[in-house]
Coordinates of C-alpha atoms and ligand atoms in Angstrom, one line a residue:
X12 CA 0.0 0.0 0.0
X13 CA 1.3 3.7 -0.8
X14 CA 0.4 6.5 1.1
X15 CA 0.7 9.9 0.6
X16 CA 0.6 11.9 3.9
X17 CA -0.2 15.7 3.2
X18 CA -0.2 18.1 6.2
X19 CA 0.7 22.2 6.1
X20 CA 3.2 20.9 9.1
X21 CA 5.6 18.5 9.7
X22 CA 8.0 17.5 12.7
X23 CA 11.0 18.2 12.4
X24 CA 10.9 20.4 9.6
X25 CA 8.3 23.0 10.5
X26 CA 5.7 22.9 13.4
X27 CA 3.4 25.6 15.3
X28 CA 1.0 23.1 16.9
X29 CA -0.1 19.0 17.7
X30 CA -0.5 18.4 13.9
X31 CA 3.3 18.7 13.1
X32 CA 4.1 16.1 15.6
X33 CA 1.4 13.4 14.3
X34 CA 2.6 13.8 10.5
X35 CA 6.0 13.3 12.2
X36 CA 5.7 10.1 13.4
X37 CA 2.2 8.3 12.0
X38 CA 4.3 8.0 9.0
X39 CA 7.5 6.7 10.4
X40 CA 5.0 4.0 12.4
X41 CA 2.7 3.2 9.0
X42 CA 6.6 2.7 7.4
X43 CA 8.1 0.4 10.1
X44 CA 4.5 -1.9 9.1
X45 CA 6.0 -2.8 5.5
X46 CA 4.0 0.0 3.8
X47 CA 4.8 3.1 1.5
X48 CA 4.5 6.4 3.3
X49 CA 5.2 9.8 2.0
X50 CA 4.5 13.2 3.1
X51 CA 4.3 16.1 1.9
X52 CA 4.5 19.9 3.3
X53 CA 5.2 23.7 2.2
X54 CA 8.5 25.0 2.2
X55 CA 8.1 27.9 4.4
X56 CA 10.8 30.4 4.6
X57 CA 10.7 29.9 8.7
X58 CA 12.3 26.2 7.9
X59 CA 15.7 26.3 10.7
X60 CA 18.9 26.6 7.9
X61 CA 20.5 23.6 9.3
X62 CA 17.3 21.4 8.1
X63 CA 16.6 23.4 5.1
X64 CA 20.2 22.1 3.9
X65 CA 19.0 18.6 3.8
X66 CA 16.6 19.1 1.1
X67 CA 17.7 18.7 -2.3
X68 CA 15.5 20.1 -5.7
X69 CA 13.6 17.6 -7.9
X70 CA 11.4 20.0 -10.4
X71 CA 9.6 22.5 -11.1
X72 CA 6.2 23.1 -13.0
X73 CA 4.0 26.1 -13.5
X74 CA 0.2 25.5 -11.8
X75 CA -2.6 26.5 -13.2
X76 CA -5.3 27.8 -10.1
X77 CA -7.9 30.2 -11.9
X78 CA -6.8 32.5 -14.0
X79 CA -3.4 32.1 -12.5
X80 CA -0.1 30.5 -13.5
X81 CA 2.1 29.9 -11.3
X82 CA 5.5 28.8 -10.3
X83 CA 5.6 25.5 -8.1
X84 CA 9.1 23.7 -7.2
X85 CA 9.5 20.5 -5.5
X86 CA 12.4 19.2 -3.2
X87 CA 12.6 16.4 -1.1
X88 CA 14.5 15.2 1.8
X89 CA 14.3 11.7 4.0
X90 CA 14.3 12.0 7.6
X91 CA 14.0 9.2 10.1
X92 CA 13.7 6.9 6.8
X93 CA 10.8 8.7 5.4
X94 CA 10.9 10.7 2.0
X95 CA 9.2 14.4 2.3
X96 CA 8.0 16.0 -0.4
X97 CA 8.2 20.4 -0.1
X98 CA 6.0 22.5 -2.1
X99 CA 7.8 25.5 -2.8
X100 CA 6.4 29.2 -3.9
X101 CA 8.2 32.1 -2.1
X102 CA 5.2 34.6 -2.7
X103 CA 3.3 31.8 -0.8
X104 CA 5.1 30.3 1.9
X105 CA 8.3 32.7 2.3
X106 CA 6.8 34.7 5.4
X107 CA 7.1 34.9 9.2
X108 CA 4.6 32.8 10.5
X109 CA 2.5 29.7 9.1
X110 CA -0.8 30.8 8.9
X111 CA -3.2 34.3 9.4
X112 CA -2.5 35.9 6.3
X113 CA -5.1 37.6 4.0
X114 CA -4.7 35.5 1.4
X115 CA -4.6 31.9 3.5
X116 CA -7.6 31.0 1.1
X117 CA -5.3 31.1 -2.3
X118 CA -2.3 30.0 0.1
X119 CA -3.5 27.0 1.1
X120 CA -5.4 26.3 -2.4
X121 CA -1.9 26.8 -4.1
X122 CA -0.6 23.9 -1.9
X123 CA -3.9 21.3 -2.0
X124 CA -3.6 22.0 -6.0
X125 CA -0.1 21.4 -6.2
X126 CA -0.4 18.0 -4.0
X127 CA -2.4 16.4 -7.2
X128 CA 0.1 18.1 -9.6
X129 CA 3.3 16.9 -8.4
X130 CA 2.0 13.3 -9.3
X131 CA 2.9 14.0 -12.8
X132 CA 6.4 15.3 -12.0
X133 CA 7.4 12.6 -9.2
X134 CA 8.1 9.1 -9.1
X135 CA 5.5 7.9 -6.7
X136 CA 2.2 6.8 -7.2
X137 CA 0.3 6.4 -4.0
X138 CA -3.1 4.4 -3.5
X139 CA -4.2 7.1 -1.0
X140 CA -3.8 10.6 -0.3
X141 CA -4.6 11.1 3.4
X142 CA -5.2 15.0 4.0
X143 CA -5.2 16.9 7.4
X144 CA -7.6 20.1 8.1
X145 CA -8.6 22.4 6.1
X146 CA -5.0 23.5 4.5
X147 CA -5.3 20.3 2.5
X148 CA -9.1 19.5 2.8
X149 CA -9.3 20.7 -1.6
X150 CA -7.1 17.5 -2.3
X151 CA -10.2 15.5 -2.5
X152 CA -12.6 18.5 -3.8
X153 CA -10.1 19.1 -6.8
X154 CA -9.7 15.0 -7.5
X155 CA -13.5 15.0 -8.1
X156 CA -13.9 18.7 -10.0
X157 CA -10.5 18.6 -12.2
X158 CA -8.8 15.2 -12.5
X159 CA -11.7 12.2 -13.1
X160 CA -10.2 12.0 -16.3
X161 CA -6.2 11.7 -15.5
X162 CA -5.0 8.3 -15.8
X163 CA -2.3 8.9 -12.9
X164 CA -5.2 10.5 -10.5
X165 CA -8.6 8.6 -11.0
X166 CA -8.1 5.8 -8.9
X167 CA -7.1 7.7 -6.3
X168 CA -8.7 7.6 -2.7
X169 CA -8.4 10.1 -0.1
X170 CA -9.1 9.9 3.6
X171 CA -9.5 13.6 5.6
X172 CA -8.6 13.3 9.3
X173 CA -9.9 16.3 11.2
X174 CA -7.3 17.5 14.0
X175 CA -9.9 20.7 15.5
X176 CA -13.2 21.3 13.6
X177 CA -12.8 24.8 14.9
X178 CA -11.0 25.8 11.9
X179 CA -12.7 25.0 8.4
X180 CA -11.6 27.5 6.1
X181 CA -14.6 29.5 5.9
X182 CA -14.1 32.3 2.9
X183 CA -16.3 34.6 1.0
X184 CA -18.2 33.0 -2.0
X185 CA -15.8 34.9 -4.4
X186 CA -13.1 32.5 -3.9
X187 CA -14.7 29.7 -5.8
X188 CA -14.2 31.3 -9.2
X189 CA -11.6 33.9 -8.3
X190 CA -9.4 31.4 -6.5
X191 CA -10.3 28.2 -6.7
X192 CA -11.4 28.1 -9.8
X193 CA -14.7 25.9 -9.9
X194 CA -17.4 26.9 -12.0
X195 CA -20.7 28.2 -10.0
X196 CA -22.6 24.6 -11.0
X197 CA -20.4 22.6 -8.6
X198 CA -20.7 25.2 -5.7
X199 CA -22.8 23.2 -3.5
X200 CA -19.8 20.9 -3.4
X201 CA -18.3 24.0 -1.0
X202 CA -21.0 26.4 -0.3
X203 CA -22.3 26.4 3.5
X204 CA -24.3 29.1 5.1
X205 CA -23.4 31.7 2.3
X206 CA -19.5 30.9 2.7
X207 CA -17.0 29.0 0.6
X208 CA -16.4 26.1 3.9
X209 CA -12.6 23.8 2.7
X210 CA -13.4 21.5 4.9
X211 CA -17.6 21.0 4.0
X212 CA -15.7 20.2 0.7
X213 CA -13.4 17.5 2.0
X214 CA -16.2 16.0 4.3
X215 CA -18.6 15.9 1.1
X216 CA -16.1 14.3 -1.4
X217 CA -13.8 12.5 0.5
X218 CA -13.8 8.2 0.8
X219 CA -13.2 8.4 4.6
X220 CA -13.6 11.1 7.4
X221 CA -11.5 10.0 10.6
X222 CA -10.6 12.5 13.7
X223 CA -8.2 11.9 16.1
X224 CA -10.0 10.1 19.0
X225 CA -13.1 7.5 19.0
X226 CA -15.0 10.3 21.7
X227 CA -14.4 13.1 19.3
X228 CA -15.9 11.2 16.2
X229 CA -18.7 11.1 18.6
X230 CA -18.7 14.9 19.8
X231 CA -18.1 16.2 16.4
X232 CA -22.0 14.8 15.8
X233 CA -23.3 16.9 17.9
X234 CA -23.7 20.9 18.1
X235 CA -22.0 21.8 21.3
X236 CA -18.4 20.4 19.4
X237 CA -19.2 20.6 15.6
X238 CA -19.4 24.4 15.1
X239 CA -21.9 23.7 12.1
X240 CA -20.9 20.8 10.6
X241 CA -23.1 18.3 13.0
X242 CA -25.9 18.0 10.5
X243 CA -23.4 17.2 7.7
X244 CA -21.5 15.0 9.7
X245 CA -24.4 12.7 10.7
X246 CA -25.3 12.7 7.1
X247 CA -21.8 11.1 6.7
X248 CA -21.5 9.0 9.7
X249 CA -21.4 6.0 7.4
X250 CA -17.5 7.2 6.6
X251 CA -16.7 8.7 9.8
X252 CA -14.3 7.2 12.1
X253 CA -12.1 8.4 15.4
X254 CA -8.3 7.0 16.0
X255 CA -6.5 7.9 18.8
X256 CA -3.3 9.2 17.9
X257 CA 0.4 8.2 19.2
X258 CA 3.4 9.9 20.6
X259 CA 6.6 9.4 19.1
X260 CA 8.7 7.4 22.0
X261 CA 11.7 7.9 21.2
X262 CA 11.5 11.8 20.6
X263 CA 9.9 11.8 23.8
X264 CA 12.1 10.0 25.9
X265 CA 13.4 11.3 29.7
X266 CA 15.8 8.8 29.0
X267 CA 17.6 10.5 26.6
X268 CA 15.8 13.9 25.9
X269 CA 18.8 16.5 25.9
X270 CA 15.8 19.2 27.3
X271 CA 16.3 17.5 30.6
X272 CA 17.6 19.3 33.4
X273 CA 18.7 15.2 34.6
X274 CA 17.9 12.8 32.5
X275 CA 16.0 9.9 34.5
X276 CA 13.9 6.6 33.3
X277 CA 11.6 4.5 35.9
X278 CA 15.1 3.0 37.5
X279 CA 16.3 6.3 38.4
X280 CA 13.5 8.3 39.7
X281 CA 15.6 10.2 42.5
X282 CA 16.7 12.1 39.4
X283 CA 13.4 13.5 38.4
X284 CA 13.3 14.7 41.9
X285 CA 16.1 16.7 41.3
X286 CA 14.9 18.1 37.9
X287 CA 11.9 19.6 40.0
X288 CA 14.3 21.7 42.1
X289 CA 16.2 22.7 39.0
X290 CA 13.0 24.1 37.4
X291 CA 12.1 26.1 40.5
X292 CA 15.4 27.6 40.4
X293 CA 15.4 28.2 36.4
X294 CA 11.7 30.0 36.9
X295 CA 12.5 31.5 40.5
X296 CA 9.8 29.1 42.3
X297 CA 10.7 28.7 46.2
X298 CA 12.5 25.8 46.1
X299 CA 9.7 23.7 48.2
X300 CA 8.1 20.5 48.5
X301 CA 4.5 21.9 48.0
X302 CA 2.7 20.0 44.7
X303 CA 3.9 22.0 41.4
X304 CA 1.5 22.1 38.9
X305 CA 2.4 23.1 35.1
X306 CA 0.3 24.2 32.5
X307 CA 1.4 24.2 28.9
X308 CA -0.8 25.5 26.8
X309 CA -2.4 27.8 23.9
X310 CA -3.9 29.9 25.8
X311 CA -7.4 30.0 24.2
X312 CA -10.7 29.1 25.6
X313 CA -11.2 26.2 24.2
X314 CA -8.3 24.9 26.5
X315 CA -10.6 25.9 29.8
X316 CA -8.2 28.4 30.5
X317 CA -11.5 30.1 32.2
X318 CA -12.0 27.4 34.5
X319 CA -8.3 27.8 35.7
X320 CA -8.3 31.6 35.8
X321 CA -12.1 31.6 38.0
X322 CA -10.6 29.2 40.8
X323 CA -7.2 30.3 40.7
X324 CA -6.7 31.6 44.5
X325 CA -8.3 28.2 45.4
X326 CA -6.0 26.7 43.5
X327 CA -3.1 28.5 45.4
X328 CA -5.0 27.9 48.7
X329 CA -5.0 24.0 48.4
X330 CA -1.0 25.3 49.1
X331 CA 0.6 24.3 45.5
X332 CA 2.8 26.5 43.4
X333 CA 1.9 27.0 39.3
X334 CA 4.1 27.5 36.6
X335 CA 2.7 28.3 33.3
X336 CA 4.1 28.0 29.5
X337 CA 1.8 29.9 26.9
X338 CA 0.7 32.5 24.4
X339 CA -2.6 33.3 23.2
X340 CA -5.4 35.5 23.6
X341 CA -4.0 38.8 25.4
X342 CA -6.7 38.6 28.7
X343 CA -5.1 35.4 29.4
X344 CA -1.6 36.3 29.4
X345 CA -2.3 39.6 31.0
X346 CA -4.0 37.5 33.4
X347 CA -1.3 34.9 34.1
X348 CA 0.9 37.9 34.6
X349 CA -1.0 39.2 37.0
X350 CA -0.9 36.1 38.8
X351 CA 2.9 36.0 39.2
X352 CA 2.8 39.6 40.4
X353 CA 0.3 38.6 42.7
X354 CA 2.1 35.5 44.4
X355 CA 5.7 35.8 43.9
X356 CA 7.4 32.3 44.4
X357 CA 4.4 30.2 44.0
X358 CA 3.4 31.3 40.7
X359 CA 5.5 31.9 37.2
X360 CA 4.4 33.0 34.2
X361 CA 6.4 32.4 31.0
X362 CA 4.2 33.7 28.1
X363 CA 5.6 31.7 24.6
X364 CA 5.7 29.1 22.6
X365 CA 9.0 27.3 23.8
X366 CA 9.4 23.7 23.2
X367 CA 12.4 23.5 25.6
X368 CA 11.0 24.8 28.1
X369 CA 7.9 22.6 27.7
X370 CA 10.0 19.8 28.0
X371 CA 11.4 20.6 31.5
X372 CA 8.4 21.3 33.0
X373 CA 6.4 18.1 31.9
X374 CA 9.7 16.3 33.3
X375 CA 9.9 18.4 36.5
X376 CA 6.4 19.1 37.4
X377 CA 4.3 16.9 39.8
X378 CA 1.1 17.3 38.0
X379 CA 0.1 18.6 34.4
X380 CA -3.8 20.6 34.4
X381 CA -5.3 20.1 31.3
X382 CA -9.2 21.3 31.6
X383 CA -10.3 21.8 28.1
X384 CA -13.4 22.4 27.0
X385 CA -12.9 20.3 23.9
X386 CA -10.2 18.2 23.3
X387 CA -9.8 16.9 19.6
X388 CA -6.8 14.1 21.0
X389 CA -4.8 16.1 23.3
X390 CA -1.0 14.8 23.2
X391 CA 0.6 17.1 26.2
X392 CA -1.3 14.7 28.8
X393 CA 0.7 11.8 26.9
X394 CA 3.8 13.4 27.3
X395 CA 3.3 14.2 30.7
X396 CA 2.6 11.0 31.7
X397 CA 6.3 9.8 29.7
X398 CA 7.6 12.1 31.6
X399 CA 6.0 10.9 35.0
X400 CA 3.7 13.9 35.7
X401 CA 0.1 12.9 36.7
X402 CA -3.0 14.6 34.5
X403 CA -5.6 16.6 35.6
X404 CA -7.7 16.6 32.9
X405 CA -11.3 17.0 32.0
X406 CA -13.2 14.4 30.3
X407 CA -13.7 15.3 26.4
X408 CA -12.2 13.8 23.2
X409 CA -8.8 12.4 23.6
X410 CA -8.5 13.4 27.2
X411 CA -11.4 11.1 28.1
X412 CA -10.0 8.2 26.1
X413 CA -6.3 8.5 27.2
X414 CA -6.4 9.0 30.7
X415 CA -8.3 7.3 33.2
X416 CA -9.7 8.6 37.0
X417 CA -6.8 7.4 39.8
X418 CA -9.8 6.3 42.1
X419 CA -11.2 3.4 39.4
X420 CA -9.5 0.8 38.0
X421 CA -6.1 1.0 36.2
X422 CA -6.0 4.9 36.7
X423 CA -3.4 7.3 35.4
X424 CA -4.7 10.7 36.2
X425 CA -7.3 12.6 37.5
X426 CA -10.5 13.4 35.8
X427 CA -13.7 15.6 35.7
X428 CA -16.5 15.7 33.7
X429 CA -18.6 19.2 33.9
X430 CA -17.4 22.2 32.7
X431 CA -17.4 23.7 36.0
X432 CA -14.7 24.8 37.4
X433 CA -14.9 24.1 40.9
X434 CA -15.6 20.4 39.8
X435 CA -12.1 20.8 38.5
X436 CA -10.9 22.1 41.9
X437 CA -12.2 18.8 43.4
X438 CA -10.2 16.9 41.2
X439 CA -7.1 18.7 41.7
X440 CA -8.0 18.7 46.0
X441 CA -8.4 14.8 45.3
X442 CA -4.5 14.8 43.8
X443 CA -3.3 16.9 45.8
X444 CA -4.7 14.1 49.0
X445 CA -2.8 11.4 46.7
X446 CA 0.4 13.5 46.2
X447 CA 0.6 14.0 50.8
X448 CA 0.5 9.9 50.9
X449 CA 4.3 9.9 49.2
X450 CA 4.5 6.0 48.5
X451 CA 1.4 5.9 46.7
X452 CA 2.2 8.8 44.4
X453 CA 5.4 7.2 43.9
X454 CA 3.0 4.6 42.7
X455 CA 1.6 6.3 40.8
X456 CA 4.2 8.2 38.9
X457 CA 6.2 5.0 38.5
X458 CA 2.8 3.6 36.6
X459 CA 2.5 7.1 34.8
X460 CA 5.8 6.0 32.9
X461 CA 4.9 2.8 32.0
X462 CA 2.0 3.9 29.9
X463 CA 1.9 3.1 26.4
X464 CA 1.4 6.2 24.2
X465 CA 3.4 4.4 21.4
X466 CA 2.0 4.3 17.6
X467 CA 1.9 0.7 17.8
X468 CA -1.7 -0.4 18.3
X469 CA -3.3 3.1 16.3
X470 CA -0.6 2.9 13.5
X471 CA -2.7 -0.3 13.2
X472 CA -5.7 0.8 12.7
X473 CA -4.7 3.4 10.1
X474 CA -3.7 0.9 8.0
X475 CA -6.8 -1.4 8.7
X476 CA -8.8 1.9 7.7
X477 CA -6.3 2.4 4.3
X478 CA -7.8 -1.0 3.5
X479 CA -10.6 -0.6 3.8
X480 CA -10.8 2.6 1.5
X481 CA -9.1 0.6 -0.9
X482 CA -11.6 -2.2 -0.3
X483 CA -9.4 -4.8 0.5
X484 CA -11.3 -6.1 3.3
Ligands
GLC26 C1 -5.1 19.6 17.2 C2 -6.0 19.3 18.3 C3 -5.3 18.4 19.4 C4 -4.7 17.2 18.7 C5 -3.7 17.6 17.6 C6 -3.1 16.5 16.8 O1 -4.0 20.4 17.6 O2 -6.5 20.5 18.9 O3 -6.3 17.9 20.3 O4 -4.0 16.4 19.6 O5 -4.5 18.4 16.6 O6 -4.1 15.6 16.2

């Protein structure tokens, strides 16, 4: 089987978010099961130098997309035994950030276009292209409007795995003609409440629909998660599935993970110990024994960041010190700020996106709060638990189907279920009862790292799914 694996990030070449590091390993795990796996990604000008070396030019073509021609190269690079393919345009992708720009609609139509293109200049012919959100969600539109007669493209499948239904790409009906260039009788493919909706187009033409946990598939039916799409999606329930995604183990390794103030594994947990003094010096904590709890997060409100900021002196009063890794909306990080100010020593506040950093904390922390309000998979409460801090999470999506409630059977975390926050106070007052009896919460952090967050079991079930698509079973 050959798969084509087509994301607008990839780890390690370019990431802002949870998407990059599942198109970084699902492939390497689909590879190591005797199957073809590609991806492919823009080159964006942001790419580190060192990596951007590695890549070395194949061809170049120009693309038609409207009335527009224009100029498309493509390089490639192998990395952890996989090939990547790199869309390149400069007027495109050469800018500072990923995503946010004006012109994101003809951005990310550039890229979805130029997938399907680059199958006439390359010499791989997949069974499957498996898209991810809406950057790539025309893939499967375009297969269907422009290329049912193209020997190398008809027998194509495509699966469309939705990471955060939040984000659609919604734009104004002009783009259809303008941009995309579809002729007004195939609208419907795209139209949805008076806008142009990517990813209505993906769900509509698509062979499969999967998301990234088995609860999500189920939220994403209903309107509280689907923002819109609910009615469309139940309409479509007959190719809708929901796969829990992996973390790549050996990335995300105490072991061996130069981020580590001490490296430590389950034999030498005295050393984790020591990484949670380290981290209390590196963010001017008061170097105590009281429960440290680290948040790492957008901070956004789908990530219950309200929950945390409504309780927040009870938090403090339980007698637990905070440290915080984020960016987002500015009332948040005003707010977090605030809170430093407020109790100097107990709480820090490091506003950012710093993967580093995020490291340390999940291996220095004694507990990771993750509330959300909706959580498509969730990976930080998988690293966490690698890197033995217990979760605190709330039950939704991937949260609910990862981590399971310390006072039931084979528990791992701690867990809520109403979006309220001082439900999430209980659970944290019901840790933090745990984490005073010290040999059970050695216990418990010594099972927290023997959790298996590995791609084995859901790489699996990918390839059960590309089967079926291709209906071989
Ligand atoms: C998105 C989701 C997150 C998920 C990630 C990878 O970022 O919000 O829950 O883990 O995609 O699938």
């Amino acid at each position: 089987m050959k798969i084509l694996y087509a994301a607008s990030e990839a780890r390690p070449f370019i990431a802002s978010g949870g998407l990059a590091d599942v198109a970084g390993s699902l492939p390497k795990a689909i590879r190591s099961r005797q199957h073809q796996c590609r991806v492919v990604i823009p080159l964006y000008g942001t790419m580190k130098q060192q990596l951007r070396e590695k890549l070395t030019f194949i061809t170049s073509f120009q693309l038609p997309l409207s009335w527009r021609s224009q100029y498309c190269g493509i390089f490639e690079a192998t990395e952890g035994g996989v090939k990547y393919y790199f869309i390149d345009n400069e007027f495109y992708f050469k800018r500072d950030t990923l995503y946010g720009y004006g012109d994101d609609a003809e951005r990310f139509v550039f890229f979805s276009k130029a997938i399907l293109e680059m199958l006439n200049y390359i010499d791989y012919e997949p069974d499957i292209i498996s898209c991810n959100d809406w950057q790539t969600a025309l893939v499967p539109v375009f297969l269907r409007c422009f290329y049912m007669g193209s020997e190398k493209h008809r027998h194509l499948k495509t699966v469309f795995t939705i990471h955060n239904i939040q984000y659609q790409g919604q734009f104004g009906m002009d783009v259809l003609g303008y941009v995309l260039g579809i002729p007004s009788y195939q609208a419907g493919i795209l139209e949805y409440n008076g806008c142009i909706n990517y990813m209505k187009g993906a769900i509509e033409t698509c062979d499969m629909i999967t998301t990234v946990s088995p609860t999500y598939a189920q939220e994403i039916l209903t309107p509280w998660f689907a923002h819109g799409l609910d009615n469309l999606l139940r309409e479509r329930q007959y190719k809708l599935c929901g796969i829990i995604n992996g973390i790549d183990q050996s990335t995300n390794d105490p072991a061996t993970d130069p981020a580590m103030f001490h490296n430590f594994s389950l034999e030498t947990l005295e050393e984790r110990k020591k990484n949670k003094k380290a981290l209390q010096q590196h963010l001017g904590l008061a170097e105590s024994d009281d429960m440290l709890i680290g948040i790492v997060t957008r901070l956004v409100s789908h990530k219950g960041v309200d929950l945390i900021q409504y309780i927040f002196d009870e938090i403090i009063g339980l007698g637990t010190q905070i440290a915080i890794l984020g960016s987002g909306d500015s009332q948040y990080e005003d707010f977090f700020r605030a809170m430093q100010e407020r109790y100097p020593g107990r709480v820090s506040t490091t506003i950012g996106f710093i993967p580093d950093l995020s490291k340390k904390i999940y291996g220095s922390v004694d507990v990771f709060l993750m509330p959300s309000k909706s959580e498509p998979c969730g990976l930080a409460q998988m690293i966490a638990l690698r890197y033995g801090a217990i979760p605190i999470v709330r039950e939704t999506g991937g949260l609910k189907d990862s981590i399971k409630d310390l006072g039931g059977k084979d528990g791992n975390g701690f867990t809520f279920q109403s979006y309220n926050a001082h439900d999430m106070l209980d659970a944290i007052s019901r840790c933090k009862q745990l984490y005073d009896q010290p040999e059970k919460w050695s216990e418990a952090v010594k099972h927290a790292l023997q959790c298996d967050f590995s791609w084995d079991s859901s790489a699996e079930e990918y390839i059960k799914m590309y089967h079926r698509v291709l209906g071989d079973q």
